[in-house]
Amino acid sequence: MEDNAIMTFDIQTPSLATAQRSLGPGNPTYPLLPAQLSGCPKTSSETMQFPLEVAYDYASATDVSFARGTHWQDWQAILPPRHPRATMPVGGTPLVDVSSVAPPRFREQKVFIKDESRNPTWSHKDRLNTFTISAALYEGATTIIVASSGNHGISAAAMASRAGLDCIVLTMPEVSPVVRDMILGYGAYPVFLPADARWPAMRALKELPGTYPVSNLTPVHTGHPWGPEGYKTMAYEILADLDGATPAAVVVPTGYGEMLYGIYKGFNEARLLGRIDRIPQLVSVEPAARGPLHHALRANTPATTVEAGPTIQSGTAVTVNGYRAVIAIRDSNGIPLLVTDDAARAAHAVLARQGLWQEYSSSAAFAALDDIMAFDADGPVVVIGCSTGLKEPAEPRPAAATKPDLASLRHYLKTEFGFDI
Amino acid sequence: MEDNAIMTFDIQTPSLATAQRSLGPGNPTYPLLPAQLSGCPKTSSETMQFPLEVAYDYASATDVSFARGTHWQDWQAILPPRHPRATMPVGGTPLVDVSSVAPPRFREQKVFIKDESRNPTWSHKDRLNTFTISAALYEGATTIIVASSGNHGISAAAMASRAGLDCIVLTMPEVSPVVRDMILGYGAYPVFLPADARWPAMRALKELPGTYPVSNLTPVHTGHPWGPEGYKTMAYEILADLDGATPAAVVVPTGYGEMLYGIYKGFNEARLLGRIDRIPQLVSVEPAARGPLHHALRANTPATTVEAGPTIQSGTAVTVNGYRAVIAIRDSNGIPLLVTDDAARAAHAVLARQGLWQEYSSSAAFAALDDIMAFDADGPVVVIGCSTGLKEPAEPRPAAATKPDLASLRHYLKTEFGFDI
């Protein structure tokens, strides 16, 4: 982008968005665009980078309602402007009742999975990309750049292509074949680089004319300021679906915490607007082998870096947290939890028998309920199910379970029904 | 089932369903349950089996509306009773505008993909199984049986498990690993049998106490009478989303034609109720290598059998049609089309660049527009996108396209931007 300071943006939407607001000390503000893609310039240092969020003229948002039947169309005033070329229908995902398999102490207040696998590319990331792609379009970008080997890259590839943008996905040689095929199929350009070459490549690419990064550029995660605005629609949808009830808690698989913060912000806005009188407790769920947010909160620091311990929870397998997540947990009297892969695996099986085939990171979020005795308030518990398990490689299964045949059917019928065929 | 004739069913819903009505000559009727699982006993012969449908007291359905914002809850009167244990939220899938890549002659009237991949198991089959599982529950079944190596088996496994039913999936040794893993993961019991052993096994299994087939049992396809009732919600959703406009046509990937008939029936009911004044033309799309419906209609016979020609359109790769599909095409002044795999492949790529990663059978439906010059009426065209492409094995891709790396990125940047990194 050349001379961003004097760029003007042709935005025609009913959005009441006014500015980018830093989450760093003093909360300095910046114009709504260009997006501050490397965190807050005024408050960040070499060791700590602070993210930004979108601020709104909430006083004018008198008509916004989260009543049953409301949807994105009704919330435009408190969403970023959506570019006319960002046309993919996103969200509107249902709450699926899983109370019967939740820990008994929570069954009466109801436990739901919010099934984000029902998005266009079958993950929550489509919400984020709706607004990062919008920002890119307003800023005149021609080529999206994203570093990802999973849902984020898949979603960015699809949404960019649909909006008529090129897309380069910086990924790893060992990316799963299904992710590779989708990146290619959606018309994006995957580049296979070792992990330590991805960030230099990203920084080089972003200097090219027309390129626009939609994933993070800073050592401590900051991300795109408009991204969490997509996630906050999850809070609004939950309020609409619960028709007036405020959840006791929302349990969120947490990597960099953009979704965690978005959901927190959505509820907080509903409270600011007087539509609810408290916000739910946010529960962050990270893999036990990593968990930078958990460690940052314990150490009372804005961010920590952890070792890249092995985990099957690929959707949340990060080594550094973002500051947004710290705020979401701190300001909601939230609960930062770690979950082992074994617990995630067991929960995956439990959810599958409820008809929900989720990523392990989301199964982990359901498993986290086992470690919570009670929440501060009454009300339903919502666990975020981020993505279809179809994109994750199946783990090896015992041979006996994978090859039942007519002989074992006979055995089954004999033992279950006393029947010979 | 013992002595079905005197079974009573404890049904407590606002459904106005009254009977099963045969589609065979004279349209004899039967009680709503037990479901006639082997077609109409009175009109079928050894060479031709006629399916049944659900009849309603339409005269009492005065309150039913398909206005914008209406959904399943509003259509209960003209749906079969939904069992209280059939709780999975299904449907509500969006229309995605693909006019910009449709043949130019259709762009002004708008072309949409109805994205059925946003269902619980990422295919349209969840609609069918909502009501087949409901019927099974009302009839006191304990074990669902289904013959499938794809979406139907996956969906039945998930929906049965959620409803507390056992499920046996008769499938093939060469079933794809992802389908096998999902069947197992959802808690169903897959049995791997050669194709010619599946039907004898199905017929043996259905004699066991408590078992309940949700897939077809007859040489000419008849299927479960309640199945298409799930699909007809697609017609209602289309009317609600188009807010008063009636589509010119609905283009439907067609195997046995249960979905085709369900969509036809939904529009026809809306016409009977006076909510629309014509029904859209139904377009059936079958793989060029097979296409029993196409051949039956050409030969003016209720059903034909074709050779099992090779095709990548696995979702519609059947060798015999059902009579329902004949009615849907005949009574809508419909258009039966065949589409080659090459055309399906090309359309898959076009749709992917619109952010839609569909099965080949659904890409074929979009490709079919190329063969249509005009429809009888004005109005939007809706193409049914049945299922995520994620469950289909990727086809081999050229090595050059699968392994771009830093060298090719450099080349790309050099040629596209004149930039050296």
Coordinates of N, CA and C in Angstrom, one line a residue, chain A residues 56-256:
Chain A
Y56 N -17.1 1.5 17.7 CA -18.4 1.9 17.1 C -19.0 3.1 17.8
D57 N -19.9 3.7 17.1 CA -20.8 4.7 17.7 C -22.0 4.0 18.4
Y58 N -21.7 3.4 19.5 CA -22.8 2.6 20.1 C -24.0 3.4 20.5
A59 N -23.8 4.7 20.8 CA -25.0 5.5 21.2 C -26.0 5.6 20.1
S60 N -25.6 5.4 18.8 CA -26.5 5.5 17.7 C -27.1 4.1 17.4
A61 N -26.7 3.1 18.0 CA -27.1 1.7 17.7 C -28.4 1.4 18.4
T62 N -29.3 2.3 18.4 CA -30.5 2.1 19.3 C -31.4 1.0 18.7
D63 N -31.3 0.7 17.4 CA -32.3 -0.3 16.9 C -31.8 -1.7 16.9
V64 N -30.5 -1.9 17.3 CA -30.0 -3.3 17.2 C -30.7 -4.2 18.2
S65 N -31.1 -5.3 17.7 CA -31.8 -6.3 18.5 C -31.1 -7.7 18.4
F66 N -31.1 -8.5 19.5 CA -30.7 -9.8 19.4 C -31.8 -10.8 19.7
A67 N -33.0 -10.4 19.4 CA -34.2 -11.2 19.6 C -34.2 -12.4 18.7
R68 N -35.0 -13.4 19.1 CA -35.1 -14.6 18.2 C -35.4 -14.3 16.8
G69 N -34.7 -14.9 15.9 CA -35.0 -14.6 14.5 C -34.1 -13.5 13.9
T70 N -33.4 -12.8 14.7 CA -32.5 -11.8 14.1 C -31.2 -12.5 13.6
H71 N -30.6 -11.8 12.6 CA -29.4 -12.4 12.1 C -28.5 -11.3 11.6
W72 N -27.4 -11.6 10.8 CA -26.4 -10.7 10.4 C -27.0 -9.4 9.9
Q73 N -28.0 -9.5 9.0 CA -28.6 -8.4 8.4 C -29.0 -7.3 9.5
D74 N -29.5 -7.9 10.6 CA -30.0 -7.0 11.7 C -28.9 -6.4 12.5
W75 N -27.6 -6.9 12.3 CA -26.5 -6.4 13.2 C -25.5 -5.6 12.4
Q76 N -25.9 -5.2 11.2 CA -24.9 -4.5 10.4 C -24.4 -3.2 11.0
A77 N -25.2 -2.5 11.8 CA -24.7 -1.3 12.4 C -23.5 -1.5 13.3
I78 N -23.4 -2.6 13.9 CA -22.3 -2.9 14.9 C -21.3 -3.9 14.3
L79 N -21.3 -4.0 13.0 CA -20.3 -4.8 12.3 C -19.5 -3.9 11.4
P80 N -18.3 -4.3 11.1 CA -17.5 -3.5 10.1 C -18.3 -3.5 8.8
P81 N -18.0 -2.5 8.0 CA -18.6 -2.4 6.6 C -18.2 -3.7 5.9
R82 N -19.3 -4.3 5.3 CA -19.0 -5.5 4.5 C -18.9 -5.1 3.0
H83 N -17.8 -5.4 2.4 CA -17.7 -5.0 1.0 C -18.7 -5.8 0.1
P84 N -19.2 -5.1 -0.9 CA -20.2 -5.7 -1.8 C -19.7 -7.0 -2.5
R85 N -18.4 -7.1 -2.6 CA -17.9 -8.4 -3.2 C -17.7 -9.5 -2.2
A86 N -17.9 -9.2 -0.9 CA -17.7 -10.3 0.1 C -19.1 -10.9 0.3
T87 N -19.6 -11.7 -0.6 CA -21.0 -12.1 -0.7 C -21.3 -13.5 -0.2
M88 N -20.3 -14.2 0.3 CA -20.6 -15.6 0.8 C -21.5 -15.5 2.0
P89 N -22.6 -16.2 2.0 CA -23.4 -16.3 3.3 C -22.7 -17.1 4.3
V90 N -22.5 -16.6 5.5 CA -21.7 -17.2 6.5 C -22.5 -17.2 7.8
G91 N -22.2 -18.2 8.7 CA -22.8 -18.2 10.0 C -24.2 -18.7 10.0
G92 N -24.9 -18.3 11.0 CA -26.3 -18.9 11.2 C -26.2 -20.3 11.6
T93 N -25.2 -20.7 12.4 CA -25.0 -22.1 12.8 C -25.8 -22.4 14.0
P94 N -26.3 -23.6 14.1 CA -27.2 -24.0 15.2 C -26.6 -24.4 16.5
L95 N -27.3 -24.3 17.6 CA -27.0 -24.9 18.9 C -27.5 -26.3 18.9
V96 N -26.6 -27.2 19.1 CA -27.0 -28.7 19.2 C -27.0 -29.1 20.6
D97 N -28.1 -29.6 21.1 CA -28.2 -30.0 22.5 C -27.4 -31.2 22.8
V98 N -26.4 -31.1 23.7 CA -25.6 -32.3 24.1 C -25.7 -32.5 25.6
S99 N -26.8 -32.0 26.2 CA -26.9 -32.1 27.6 C -26.8 -33.5 28.1
S100 N -27.4 -34.4 27.4 CA -27.5 -35.8 27.9 C -26.1 -36.5 28.1
V101 N -25.1 -36.0 27.4 CA -23.7 -36.5 27.6 C -22.8 -35.6 28.3
A102 N -23.3 -34.5 28.8 CA -22.5 -33.5 29.6 C -22.4 -34.0 31.0
P103 N -21.4 -33.5 31.8 CA -21.3 -33.9 33.2 C -22.7 -33.6 33.8
P104 N -23.1 -34.6 34.7 CA -24.5 -34.5 35.2 C -24.8 -33.1 35.9
R105 N -23.8 -32.5 36.5 CA -24.1 -31.2 37.2 C -24.5 -30.1 36.3
F106 N -24.3 -30.3 35.0 CA -24.6 -29.2 34.0 C -25.9 -29.5 33.2
R107 N -26.4 -30.7 33.4 CA -27.5 -31.2 32.5 C -28.7 -30.3 32.6
E108 N -29.0 -29.9 33.8 CA -30.3 -29.2 34.0 C -30.2 -27.8 33.4
Q109 N -29.1 -27.2 33.4 CA -29.0 -25.9 32.8 C -28.7 -25.9 31.3
K110 N -28.6 -27.1 30.7 CA -28.5 -27.4 29.3 C -27.0 -27.1 28.8
V111 N -26.5 -28.0 28.0 CA -25.2 -27.8 27.3 C -25.4 -27.9 25.8
F112 N -24.9 -27.0 25.1 CA -25.1 -27.0 23.6 C -23.7 -26.9 23.0
I113 N -23.6 -27.6 21.8 CA -22.4 -27.3 20.9 C -22.9 -26.3 19.8
K114 N -22.2 -25.2 19.7 CA -22.5 -24.4 18.5 C -21.7 -24.9 17.4
D115 N -22.4 -25.4 16.4 CA -21.8 -26.3 15.3 C -21.3 -25.4 14.2
E116 N -20.0 -24.9 14.3 CA -19.4 -24.1 13.3 C -19.0 -24.8 12.1
S117 N -19.1 -26.1 12.1 CA -18.8 -26.9 10.9 C -19.8 -26.6 9.8
R118 N -20.9 -25.9 10.1 CA -21.9 -25.6 9.1 C -21.7 -24.3 8.4
N119 N -20.4 -23.9 8.3 CA -20.0 -22.7 7.6 C -19.6 -23.1 6.2
P120 N -19.4 -22.1 5.3 CA -19.1 -22.4 3.9 C -17.9 -23.4 3.7
T121 N -16.8 -23.2 4.4 CA -15.7 -24.1 4.3 C -15.6 -25.0 5.6
W122 N -16.7 -25.1 6.3 CA -16.8 -26.0 7.4 C -16.0 -25.7 8.6
S123 N -15.7 -24.4 8.7 CA -15.1 -23.9 10.0 C -15.5 -22.5 10.3
H124 N -15.2 -22.1 11.6 CA -15.5 -20.8 12.1 C -14.7 -19.7 11.3
K125 N -13.6 -20.1 10.7 CA -12.7 -19.1 10.1 C -13.4 -18.3 9.0
D126 N -14.5 -18.8 8.4 CA -15.2 -18.1 7.4 C -15.7 -16.7 8.0
R127 N -16.0 -16.7 9.3 CA -16.5 -15.5 9.9 C -15.4 -14.4 9.9
L128 N -14.2 -14.8 10.3 CA -13.1 -13.9 10.3 C -12.8 -13.4 8.9
N129 N -12.8 -14.3 8.0 CA -12.4 -13.9 6.6 C -13.4 -13.0 5.9
T130 N -14.6 -13.1 6.3 CA -15.6 -12.2 5.8 C -15.2 -10.7 5.9
F131 N -14.6 -10.4 7.1 CA -14.3 -9.0 7.3 C -12.8 -8.7 7.0
T132 N -11.9 -9.7 7.1 CA -10.5 -9.4 6.6 C -10.5 -9.2 5.1
I133 N -11.3 -10.0 4.4 CA -11.4 -9.9 2.9 C -12.1 -8.5 2.6
S134 N -13.1 -8.2 3.3 CA -13.7 -6.9 3.1 C -12.7 -5.7 3.2
A135 N -11.9 -5.8 4.3 CA -10.9 -4.7 4.5 C -10.0 -4.7 3.3
A136 N -9.5 -5.9 2.9 CA -8.6 -6.0 1.8 C -9.2 -5.4 0.5
L137 N -10.5 -5.6 0.3 CA -11.1 -5.1 -0.9 C -11.2 -3.5 -0.8
Y138 N -11.6 -3.0 0.4 CA -11.7 -1.6 0.5 C -10.3 -0.9 0.3
E139 N -9.3 -1.6 0.8 CA -7.9 -1.1 0.7 C -7.3 -1.3 -0.7
G140 N -8.1 -1.9 -1.6 CA -7.6 -2.0 -3.0 C -6.6 -3.1 -3.2
A141 N -6.6 -4.1 -2.3 CA -5.6 -5.2 -2.4 C -6.0 -6.1 -3.7
T142 N -5.0 -6.8 -4.2 CA -5.3 -7.7 -5.3 C -4.9 -9.1 -4.9
T143 N -4.0 -9.3 -3.9 CA -3.6 -10.6 -3.5 C -3.5 -10.8 -2.0
I144 N -4.3 -11.7 -1.5 CA -4.4 -12.1 -0.1 C -3.2 -13.0 0.2
I145 N -2.5 -12.7 1.4 CA -1.5 -13.6 1.8 C -1.9 -14.2 3.2
V146 N -1.7 -15.5 3.4 CA -2.1 -16.1 4.6 C -1.1 -17.2 4.9
A147 N -0.6 -17.2 6.2 CA 0.2 -18.3 6.6 C -0.6 -19.3 7.4
S148 N -0.8 -20.5 6.9 CA -1.7 -21.5 7.5 C -1.6 -22.8 6.9
S149 N -1.7 -23.9 7.7 CA -1.8 -25.2 7.1 C -3.1 -25.9 7.5
G150 N -4.1 -25.0 7.7 CA -5.4 -25.6 8.1 C -6.6 -24.7 7.7
N151 N -7.6 -24.7 8.7 CA -8.8 -24.0 8.4 C -8.7 -22.6 7.9
H152 N -7.7 -21.8 8.5 CA -7.6 -20.4 8.1 C -7.2 -20.3 6.6
G153 N -6.2 -21.1 6.2 CA -5.8 -21.0 4.8 C -6.9 -21.5 3.8
I154 N -7.6 -22.5 4.2 CA -8.7 -23.0 3.4 C -9.7 -22.0 3.2
S155 N -10.1 -21.4 4.3 CA -11.2 -20.4 4.3 C -10.7 -19.1 3.5
A156 N -9.5 -18.7 3.8 CA -9.0 -17.5 3.0 C -8.9 -17.7 1.5
A157 N -8.5 -18.9 1.2 CA -8.4 -19.3 -0.2 C -9.8 -19.2 -0.9
A158 N -10.8 -19.8 -0.2 CA -12.2 -19.8 -0.8 C -12.8 -18.4 -0.8
M159 N -12.6 -17.7 0.2 CA -13.3 -16.3 0.3 C -12.6 -15.3 -0.6
A160 N -11.3 -15.4 -0.7 CA -10.5 -14.6 -1.6 C -10.9 -14.8 -3.1
S161 N -11.0 -16.1 -3.4 CA -11.3 -16.5 -4.8 C -12.7 -16.0 -5.2
R162 N -13.6 -16.2 -4.3 CA -15.0 -15.7 -4.5 C -15.1 -14.2 -4.7
A163 N -14.2 -13.5 -4.0 CA -14.2 -12.0 -4.1 C -13.4 -11.5 -5.3
G164 N -12.8 -12.4 -6.0 CA -12.0 -12.0 -7.2 C -10.6 -11.6 -6.8
L165 N -10.1 -12.1 -5.7 CA -8.7 -11.8 -5.3 C -7.8 -13.0 -5.5
D166 N -6.6 -12.8 -5.8 CA -5.6 -13.8 -5.7 C -5.3 -14.1 -4.3
C167 N -4.7 -15.3 -4.0 CA -4.4 -15.7 -2.7 C -3.2 -16.6 -2.7
I168 N -2.2 -16.2 -1.8 CA -1.0 -17.1 -1.6 C -1.1 -17.6 -0.2
V169 N -1.0 -18.9 -0.1 CA -1.0 -19.6 1.2 C 0.3 -20.1 1.5
L170 N 1.0 -19.6 2.6 CA 2.3 -20.1 3.0 C 2.0 -21.2 3.9
T171 N 2.4 -22.4 3.5 CA 2.1 -23.6 4.3 C 3.4 -24.5 4.4
M172 N 3.2 -25.7 4.9 CA 4.4 -26.5 5.1 C 4.4 -27.7 4.2
P173 N 5.6 -28.2 3.9 CA 5.7 -29.4 3.0 C 4.8 -30.5 3.5
E174 N 4.7 -30.7 4.8 CA 4.0 -31.8 5.4 C 2.5 -31.5 5.6
V175 N 2.0 -30.5 5.0 CA 0.5 -30.2 5.1 C -0.3 -31.4 4.6
S176 N -1.4 -31.6 5.2 CA -2.2 -32.8 4.8 C -2.7 -32.7 3.4
P177 N -2.8 -33.8 2.7 CA -3.2 -33.8 1.3 C -4.6 -33.1 1.1
V178 N -5.5 -33.3 2.0 CA -6.8 -32.7 1.8 C -6.8 -31.2 1.9
V179 N -5.9 -30.6 2.8 CA -5.8 -29.2 2.9 C -5.1 -28.7 1.6
R180 N -4.1 -29.4 1.2 CA -3.4 -29.0 0.0 C -4.3 -28.9 -1.2
D181 N -5.1 -30.0 -1.3 CA -6.0 -30.1 -2.5 C -7.1 -28.9 -2.4
M182 N -7.5 -28.6 -1.2 CA -8.5 -27.6 -1.2 C -7.9 -26.2 -1.5
I183 N -6.7 -25.9 -1.0 CA -6.1 -24.7 -1.3 C -5.9 -24.5 -2.8
L184 N -5.4 -25.6 -3.4 CA -5.3 -25.5 -4.9 C -6.6 -25.4 -5.6
G185 N -7.6 -26.2 -5.1 CA -8.9 -26.3 -5.7 C -9.6 -25.0 -5.7
Y186 N -9.5 -24.3 -4.6 CA -10.2 -23.0 -4.5 C -9.5 -21.9 -5.3
G187 N -8.4 -22.3 -5.9 CA -7.7 -21.4 -6.8 C -6.6 -20.5 -6.2
A188 N -6.2 -20.9 -5.0 CA -5.1 -20.2 -4.3 C -3.8 -20.8 -4.7
Y189 N -2.7 -20.2 -4.3 CA -1.4 -20.6 -4.7 C -0.6 -21.0 -3.4
P190 N -0.5 -22.3 -3.1 CA 0.2 -22.7 -1.9 C 1.7 -22.7 -2.1
V191 N 2.4 -22.2 -1.1 CA 3.8 -22.3 -1.1 C 4.3 -23.1 0.1
F192 N 5.1 -24.1 -0.2 CA 5.5 -25.0 0.9 C 6.8 -24.7 1.4
L193 N 6.8 -24.2 2.6 CA 8.1 -23.7 3.2 C 8.3 -24.3 4.6
P194 N 9.5 -24.5 5.0 CA 9.7 -24.9 6.4 C 9.2 -23.8 7.3
A195 N 8.8 -24.2 8.6 CA 8.2 -23.2 9.5 C 9.0 -21.9 9.6
D196 N 10.3 -22.0 9.7 CA 11.1 -20.8 10.0 C 11.3 -19.9 8.8
A197 N 10.9 -20.4 7.6 CA 11.0 -19.6 6.4 C 9.7 -18.9 6.1
R198 N 8.6 -19.2 6.9 CA 7.3 -18.7 6.6 C 7.2 -17.2 6.9
W199 N 7.7 -16.8 8.1 CA 7.6 -15.5 8.5 C 8.4 -14.5 7.7
P200 N 9.7 -14.9 7.4 CA 10.4 -14.0 6.4 C 9.7 -13.9 5.1
A201 N 9.2 -15.0 4.6 CA 8.5 -14.9 3.3 C 7.3 -14.0 3.4
M202 N 6.5 -14.1 4.5 CA 5.4 -13.3 4.7 C 5.7 -11.8 4.7
R203 N 6.8 -11.5 5.4 CA 7.2 -10.1 5.5 C 7.7 -9.6 4.2
A204 N 8.4 -10.4 3.4 CA 8.8 -10.0 2.1 C 7.6 -9.8 1.1
L205 N 6.6 -10.7 1.2 CA 5.5 -10.7 0.3 C 4.6 -9.4 0.6
K206 N 4.5 -9.0 1.9 CA 3.6 -7.9 2.2 C 4.2 -6.6 1.7
E207 N 5.4 -6.6 1.3 CA 6.0 -5.3 0.7 C 5.6 -5.2 -0.8
L208 N 5.1 -6.2 -1.4 CA 4.8 -6.1 -2.8 C 3.5 -5.3 -3.0
P209 N 3.4 -4.7 -4.2 CA 2.2 -3.9 -4.4 C 1.0 -4.8 -4.5
G210 N -0.1 -4.4 -3.8 CA -1.4 -5.1 -3.9 C -1.5 -6.3 -3.0
T211 N -0.4 -6.7 -2.3 CA -0.6 -7.9 -1.4 C -1.1 -7.4 -0.1
Y212 N -1.8 -8.3 0.6 CA -2.5 -8.0 1.8 C -2.6 -9.2 2.8
P213 N -1.8 -9.1 3.9 CA -1.8 -10.3 4.8 C -3.1 -10.3 5.6
V214 N -3.7 -11.4 5.7 CA -4.9 -11.6 6.6 C -4.5 -12.5 7.8
S215 N -3.3 -12.9 7.9 CA -2.8 -13.5 9.2 C -1.8 -12.7 9.8
N216 N -1.4 -13.1 11.0 CA -0.6 -12.3 11.9 C 0.8 -12.0 11.4
L217 N 1.3 -10.9 11.8 CA 2.7 -10.5 11.3 C 3.6 -10.2 12.5
T218 N 3.2 -10.4 13.7 CA 4.0 -9.9 14.8 C 4.4 -11.1 15.7
P219 N 5.6 -11.1 16.4 CA 6.0 -12.2 17.3 C 4.9 -12.5 18.3
V220 N 4.5 -11.5 19.1 CA 3.3 -11.8 19.9 C 2.1 -11.5 19.1
H221 N 1.1 -12.5 19.1 CA 0.0 -12.4 18.1 C -0.8 -11.2 18.2
T222 N -1.0 -10.5 17.1 CA -2.0 -9.4 17.1 C -3.1 -9.6 16.1
G223 N -2.7 -10.0 14.9 CA -3.8 -10.4 13.9 C -4.4 -9.1 13.3
H224 N -5.4 -9.4 12.4 CA -6.1 -8.3 11.7 C -7.1 -7.7 12.6
P225 N -7.2 -6.4 12.8 CA -8.1 -5.8 13.7 C -9.6 -6.1 13.4
W226 N -9.9 -6.3 12.1 CA -11.3 -6.6 11.8 C -11.7 -8.1 12.0
G227 N -10.7 -9.0 12.2 CA -11.0 -10.4 12.3 C -12.0 -10.8 13.3
P228 N -11.7 -10.4 14.6 CA -12.6 -10.8 15.7 C -14.1 -10.3 15.5
E229 N -14.2 -9.2 14.7 CA -15.6 -8.7 14.5 C -16.5 -9.8 13.8
G230 N -15.8 -10.6 13.0 CA -16.6 -11.7 12.4 C -17.0 -12.7 13.5
Y231 N -16.1 -13.0 14.4 CA -16.4 -14.0 15.5 C -17.5 -13.4 16.5
K232 N -17.6 -12.1 16.6 CA -18.5 -11.7 17.6 C -20.0 -12.0 17.2
T233 N -20.2 -12.2 15.9 CA -21.5 -12.6 15.5 C -21.9 -14.0 16.1
M234 N -21.0 -14.7 16.6 CA -21.3 -16.0 17.3 C -22.0 -15.6 18.6
A235 N -21.6 -14.6 19.3 CA -22.3 -14.2 20.5 C -23.7 -13.7 20.2
Y236 N -23.8 -12.9 19.1 CA -25.2 -12.4 18.8 C -26.1 -13.6 18.4
E237 N -25.6 -14.5 17.6 CA -26.4 -15.7 17.2 C -26.8 -16.5 18.4
I238 N -25.9 -16.7 19.4 CA -26.2 -17.4 20.6 C -27.4 -16.7 21.4
L239 N -27.3 -15.4 21.5 CA -28.3 -14.7 22.2 C -29.7 -14.8 21.4
A240 N -29.6 -14.7 20.1 CA -30.9 -14.9 19.3 C -31.4 -16.3 19.5
D241 N -30.6 -17.3 19.4 CA -31.1 -18.6 19.5 C -31.6 -19.0 20.9
L242 N -31.0 -18.4 21.9 CA -31.5 -18.6 23.3 C -32.6 -17.7 23.7
D243 N -33.0 -16.8 22.8 CA -34.2 -16.0 22.9 C -34.3 -15.3 24.3
G244 N -33.2 -14.6 24.7 CA -33.3 -13.8 25.9 C -32.5 -14.3 27.0
A245 N -32.2 -15.6 27.0 CA -31.3 -16.2 28.1 C -29.9 -15.8 27.8
T246 N -29.2 -15.5 28.9 CA -27.7 -15.3 28.7 C -27.0 -16.6 29.2
P247 N -26.1 -17.1 28.4 CA -25.4 -18.3 28.8 C -24.6 -18.1 30.1
A248 N -24.5 -19.1 30.9 CA -23.6 -19.1 32.1 C -22.2 -19.0 31.6
A249 N -21.8 -19.7 30.5 CA -20.5 -19.7 30.1 C -20.4 -20.1 28.6
V250 N -19.4 -19.7 27.9 CA -19.1 -20.1 26.6 C -17.7 -20.7 26.6
V251 N -17.5 -21.9 26.2 CA -16.3 -22.7 26.2 C -15.7 -22.7 24.8
V252 N -14.4 -22.2 24.7 CA -13.9 -21.8 23.4 C -12.5 -22.5 23.2
P253 N -12.4 -23.3 22.1 CA -11.1 -23.8 21.8 C -10.2 -22.6 21.4
T254 N -9.0 -22.5 22.0 CA -8.2 -21.3 21.9 C -6.8 -21.5 21.4
G255 N -6.5 -20.9 20.3 CA -5.2 -20.8 19.8 C -4.7 -19.4 20.1
Y256 N -4.7 -18.5 19.1 CA -4.3 -17.1 19.4 C -5.4 -16.3 20.1

